[in-house]
């Protein structure tokens, strides 16, 4: 609840979150758009049974789920609830448990979008225990591009977000608010490019490839939008 801060007239900036239906200064990424792109990357590889692993009890989780659903709809694919197992939080163990459950289905998924890299780490561990090879037996896409993502075997294809960029842009906006150079509420939407590696079946160069945005985009160039939800889709 921002009411005490607003009533006190204090400058503030929310980072990686917004409040639905409430105007607020924030620095976010368009999670709906980024998640849709990650899902469409898997669909472009020919996978049709794509699972989604993410806690849906958070705004971020629901936005990423919305992006997943939009990608399925755009490709004329039905939503299958069994491919979205319940996940309580973002920890590695949840990804591990989810992949074990998914691969035990009568018709297991061909690919998994783990909407957090820690979840993807758990999925990798479960796949190894089951004797499955990524991406031959199941493809995996993550979200966040944590340092470990590039060192996994195979390296993880994932959506890149940067805590440095969040902090830098939030600081800039906060200083503008303090100096009265910015009239709030303002929303800064950072780019979140897909970093293509080798967990979906890609072969060839081991260099990172940005599927949306450029290298410059990934270093924190964002856009300032009207207040409201960042999830334009």
Short mmCIF file of C-alpha atoms in Angstrom, two decimals:
data_model
loop_
_atom_site.label_atom_id
_atom_site.label_comp_id
_atom_site.label_asym_id
_atom_site.label_seq_id
_atom_site.Cartn_x
_atom_site.Cartn_y
_atom_site.Cartn_z
CA UNK A 1 0.00 0.00 0.00
CA UNK A 2 1.58 3.26 -1.15
CA UNK A 3 -0.91 5.50 0.62
CA UNK A 4 1.38 6.41 3.58
CA UNK A 5 4.20 7.32 1.17
CA UNK A 6 1.88 9.32 -1.07
CA UNK A 7 0.25 11.08 1.89
CA UNK A 8 3.71 12.09 3.15
CA UNK A 9 4.66 13.44 -0.27
CA UNK A 10 7.82 11.33 -0.38
CA UNK A 11 9.51 10.51 -3.70
CA UNK A 12 9.63 6.78 -4.43
CA UNK A 13 10.22 4.28 -7.24
CA UNK A 14 9.05 0.67 -7.38
CA UNK A 15 11.49 -1.79 -8.97
CA UNK A 16 10.36 -4.85 -10.96
CA UNK A 17 6.80 -4.38 -9.83
CA UNK A 18 3.75 -2.24 -10.34
CA UNK A 19 0.35 -2.06 -8.67
CA UNK A 20 -2.57 -3.00 -10.93
CA UNK A 21 -5.12 -0.23 -11.08
CA UNK A 22 -2.93 2.23 -9.17
CA UNK A 23 -0.70 4.90 -10.67
CA UNK A 24 2.87 4.58 -9.43
CA UNK A 25 6.48 5.44 -10.31
CA UNK A 26 8.13 2.19 -11.34
CA UNK A 27 10.86 0.55 -13.41
CA UNK A 28 9.69 -2.71 -14.95
CA UNK A 29 10.00 -4.98 -17.96
CA UNK A 30 7.07 -5.99 -20.14
CA UNK A 31 6.78 -9.51 -18.78
CA UNK A 32 3.82 -10.36 -20.99
CA UNK A 33 5.69 -9.50 -24.16
CA UNK A 34 8.95 -11.17 -23.09
CA UNK A 35 7.20 -14.37 -21.99
CA UNK A 36 5.22 -14.50 -25.20
CA UNK A 37 8.42 -14.21 -27.20
CA UNK A 38 10.13 -16.95 -25.19
CA UNK A 39 7.17 -19.27 -25.77
CA UNK A 40 7.05 -18.42 -29.47
CA UNK A 41 10.74 -19.27 -29.73
CA UNK A 42 9.92 -22.81 -28.62
CA UNK A 43 6.94 -22.98 -30.97
CA UNK A 44 9.14 -21.84 -33.85
CA UNK A 45 11.31 -24.91 -33.23
CA UNK A 46 8.29 -27.11 -33.86
CA UNK A 47 7.44 -27.94 -30.24
CA UNK A 48 3.68 -28.07 -29.64
CA UNK A 49 3.35 -29.42 -26.11
CA UNK A 50 5.03 -26.61 -24.20
CA UNK A 51 4.79 -26.64 -20.41
CA UNK A 52 4.91 -23.53 -18.24
CA UNK A 53 6.57 -23.56 -14.81
CA UNK A 54 6.07 -20.46 -12.67
CA UNK A 55 4.35 -19.42 -9.43
CA UNK A 56 1.07 -17.78 -10.43
CA UNK A 57 0.48 -16.13 -7.06
CA UNK A 58 2.52 -13.06 -8.00
CA UNK A 59 1.88 -10.22 -10.45
CA UNK A 60 5.08 -11.11 -12.31
CA UNK A 61 4.05 -14.75 -12.53
CA UNK A 62 0.59 -13.92 -13.82
CA UNK A 63 2.00 -11.56 -16.44
CA UNK A 64 4.44 -14.19 -17.70
CA UNK A 65 1.62 -16.73 -17.75
CA UNK A 66 -0.45 -14.30 -19.83
CA UNK A 67 2.40 -14.08 -22.34
CA UNK A 68 2.57 -17.87 -22.53
CA UNK A 69 -1.18 -18.09 -23.13
CA UNK A 70 -1.08 -15.42 -25.83
CA UNK A 71 1.64 -17.28 -27.71
CA UNK A 72 -0.40 -20.48 -27.66
CA UNK A 73 -3.50 -18.64 -28.86
CA UNK A 74 -1.57 -16.91 -31.65
CA UNK A 75 -0.49 -20.33 -32.93
CA UNK A 76 -3.93 -21.89 -32.62
CA UNK A 77 -2.85 -24.23 -29.83
CA UNK A 78 -5.16 -25.22 -26.97
CA UNK A 79 -4.33 -24.44 -23.37
CA UNK A 80 -3.70 -27.66 -21.44
CA UNK A 81 -3.90 -27.22 -17.68
CA UNK A 82 -1.85 -30.36 -17.04
CA UNK A 83 1.14 -28.61 -18.63
CA UNK A 84 1.03 -25.85 -15.97
CA UNK A 85 1.80 -27.60 -12.67
CA UNK A 86 1.23 -25.75 -9.38
CA UNK A 87 4.42 -23.99 -8.27
CA UNK A 88 4.67 -22.31 -4.86
CA UNK A 89 7.73 -20.09 -5.33
CA UNK A 90 10.78 -19.35 -7.51
CA UNK A 91 13.26 -21.72 -5.85
CA UNK A 92 15.24 -24.37 -7.72
CA UNK A 93 13.52 -27.23 -5.92
CA UNK A 94 10.16 -26.18 -7.40
CA UNK A 95 11.53 -26.48 -10.93
CA UNK A 96 12.96 -29.89 -10.07
CA UNK A 97 9.64 -31.17 -8.71
CA UNK A 98 7.66 -29.66 -11.58
CA UNK A 99 9.75 -31.30 -14.29
CA UNK A 100 9.55 -34.67 -12.55
CA UNK A 101 5.75 -34.37 -12.49
CA UNK A 102 5.53 -33.17 -16.08
CA UNK A 103 7.68 -35.97 -17.48
CA UNK A 104 5.54 -38.53 -15.62
CA UNK A 105 2.46 -37.49 -17.61
CA UNK A 106 1.09 -40.00 -20.16
CA UNK A 107 1.98 -37.41 -22.80
CA UNK A 108 4.92 -35.44 -21.39
CA UNK A 109 5.81 -32.02 -22.78
CA UNK A 110 8.30 -31.57 -25.58
CA UNK A 111 9.53 -28.29 -24.10
CA UNK A 112 9.37 -26.37 -20.83
CA UNK A 113 9.29 -22.61 -20.31
CA UNK A 114 10.64 -22.17 -16.79
CA UNK A 115 9.76 -18.53 -16.16
CA UNK A 116 12.66 -18.02 -13.76
CA UNK A 117 16.21 -19.29 -14.17
CA UNK A 118 16.30 -20.89 -10.72
CA UNK A 119 13.31 -22.96 -11.80
CA UNK A 120 15.22 -23.87 -14.96
CA UNK A 121 18.20 -25.02 -12.85
CA UNK A 122 15.87 -27.38 -11.03
CA UNK A 123 14.47 -28.63 -14.32
CA UNK A 124 17.99 -29.37 -15.56
CA UNK A 125 18.74 -31.37 -12.41
CA UNK A 126 15.53 -33.37 -12.73
CA UNK A 127 16.20 -34.07 -16.41
CA UNK A 128 19.66 -35.39 -15.56
CA UNK A 129 18.24 -37.72 -12.89
CA UNK A 130 15.64 -39.01 -15.36
CA UNK A 131 18.30 -39.69 -17.97
CA UNK A 132 16.87 -37.04 -20.30
CA UNK A 133 19.09 -34.93 -22.49
CA UNK A 134 18.37 -31.25 -23.13
CA UNK A 135 17.25 -30.37 -25.78
CA UNK A 136 17.05 -33.80 -27.46
CA UNK A 137 14.44 -35.17 -25.04
CA UNK A 138 13.02 -31.93 -23.67
CA UNK A 139 13.83 -28.31 -24.54
CA UNK A 140 14.08 -25.64 -21.83
CA UNK A 141 13.83 -21.85 -21.85
CA UNK A 142 14.43 -19.72 -18.75
CA UNK A 143 13.93 -16.13 -17.63
CA UNK A 144 16.39 -13.64 -16.03
CA UNK A 145 19.76 -14.72 -17.48
CA UNK A 146 21.47 -15.30 -14.15
CA UNK A 147 25.25 -15.92 -14.37
CA UNK A 148 24.82 -19.70 -14.15
CA UNK A 149 22.61 -19.76 -17.27
CA UNK A 150 25.56 -19.45 -19.65
CA UNK A 151 27.58 -22.18 -17.90
CA UNK A 152 24.91 -24.88 -17.84
CA UNK A 153 25.31 -27.82 -20.20
CA UNK A 154 23.84 -27.06 -22.61
CA UNK A 155 23.87 -23.27 -22.07
CA UNK A 156 20.38 -22.01 -21.29
CA UNK A 157 18.31 -19.93 -23.69
CA UNK A 158 16.68 -17.31 -21.49
CA UNK A 159 15.13 -13.86 -21.26
CA UNK A 160 17.71 -11.33 -20.07
CA UNK A 161 16.93 -8.88 -17.28
CA UNK A 162 19.54 -6.88 -15.39
CA UNK A 163 19.43 -5.80 -11.74
CA UNK A 164 22.08 -3.21 -12.61
CA UNK A 165 19.78 -1.69 -15.20
CA UNK A 166 16.85 -1.71 -12.81
CA UNK A 167 18.93 0.04 -10.15
CA UNK A 168 20.44 2.59 -12.52
CA UNK A 169 17.15 3.61 -14.10
CA UNK A 170 15.34 3.66 -10.76
CA UNK A 171 18.05 5.91 -9.31
CA UNK A 172 17.82 8.27 -12.28
CA UNK A 173 14.06 8.48 -11.94
CA UNK A 174 14.23 8.96 -8.17
CA UNK A 175 16.75 11.79 -8.49
CA UNK A 176 14.53 13.45 -11.09
CA UNK A 177 11.57 13.18 -8.73
CA UNK A 178 13.58 14.62 -5.84
CA UNK A 179 14.74 17.53 -8.00
CA UNK A 180 11.20 17.99 -9.34
CA UNK A 181 12.45 17.37 -12.88
CA UNK A 182 9.88 14.63 -13.40
CA UNK A 183 6.17 14.78 -12.81
CA UNK A 184 4.97 11.46 -11.47
CA UNK A 185 3.68 8.92 -11.80
CA UNK A 186 6.10 7.67 -14.46
CA UNK A 187 6.77 4.16 -15.66
CA UNK A 188 10.09 3.13 -17.24
CA UNK A 189 9.84 -0.10 -19.24
CA UNK A 190 13.20 -1.78 -19.86
CA UNK A 191 13.90 -4.11 -22.75
CA UNK A 192 14.17 -7.83 -21.97
CA UNK A 193 15.78 -9.55 -24.98
CA UNK A 194 15.81 -13.28 -25.51
CA UNK A 195 19.34 -14.66 -25.31
CA UNK A 196 19.46 -17.67 -27.62
CA UNK A 197 21.90 -20.38 -26.57
CA UNK A 198 21.59 -24.15 -26.99
CA UNK A 199 18.81 -25.49 -24.75
CA UNK A 200 16.14 -25.46 -27.46
CA UNK A 201 17.99 -27.26 -30.23
CA UNK A 202 20.03 -24.37 -31.63
CA UNK A 203 23.29 -25.36 -33.28
CA UNK A 204 26.20 -23.35 -34.64
CA UNK A 205 27.70 -20.27 -33.02
CA UNK A 206 28.03 -20.26 -29.26
CA UNK A 207 27.74 -16.48 -29.21
CA UNK A 208 24.65 -14.99 -27.60
CA UNK A 209 21.97 -13.82 -30.01
CA UNK A 210 19.36 -11.23 -29.15
CA UNK A 211 15.97 -12.10 -30.60
CA UNK A 212 14.27 -8.88 -29.59
CA UNK A 213 16.21 -5.73 -28.97
CA UNK A 214 19.90 -5.30 -29.62
CA UNK A 215 22.97 -5.54 -27.44
CA UNK A 216 22.42 -1.85 -26.71
CA UNK A 217 18.87 -2.63 -25.60
CA UNK A 218 20.15 -5.26 -23.20
CA UNK A 219 22.35 -2.71 -21.47
CA UNK A 220 19.33 -0.90 -20.12
CA UNK A 221 17.92 1.39 -22.78
CA UNK A 222 14.25 1.61 -21.91
CA UNK A 223 11.21 3.63 -22.69
CA UNK A 224 9.07 5.85 -20.50
CA UNK A 225 5.41 5.06 -20.84
CA UNK A 226 2.14 6.30 -19.50
CA UNK A 227 1.27 5.04 -16.02
CA UNK A 228 -0.50 1.71 -15.77
CA UNK A 229 0.28 -1.90 -16.50
CA UNK A 230 3.44 -2.49 -18.53
CA UNK A 231 1.92 -5.56 -20.11
CA UNK A 232 0.97 -4.36 -23.55
CA UNK A 233 1.45 -7.86 -24.96
#
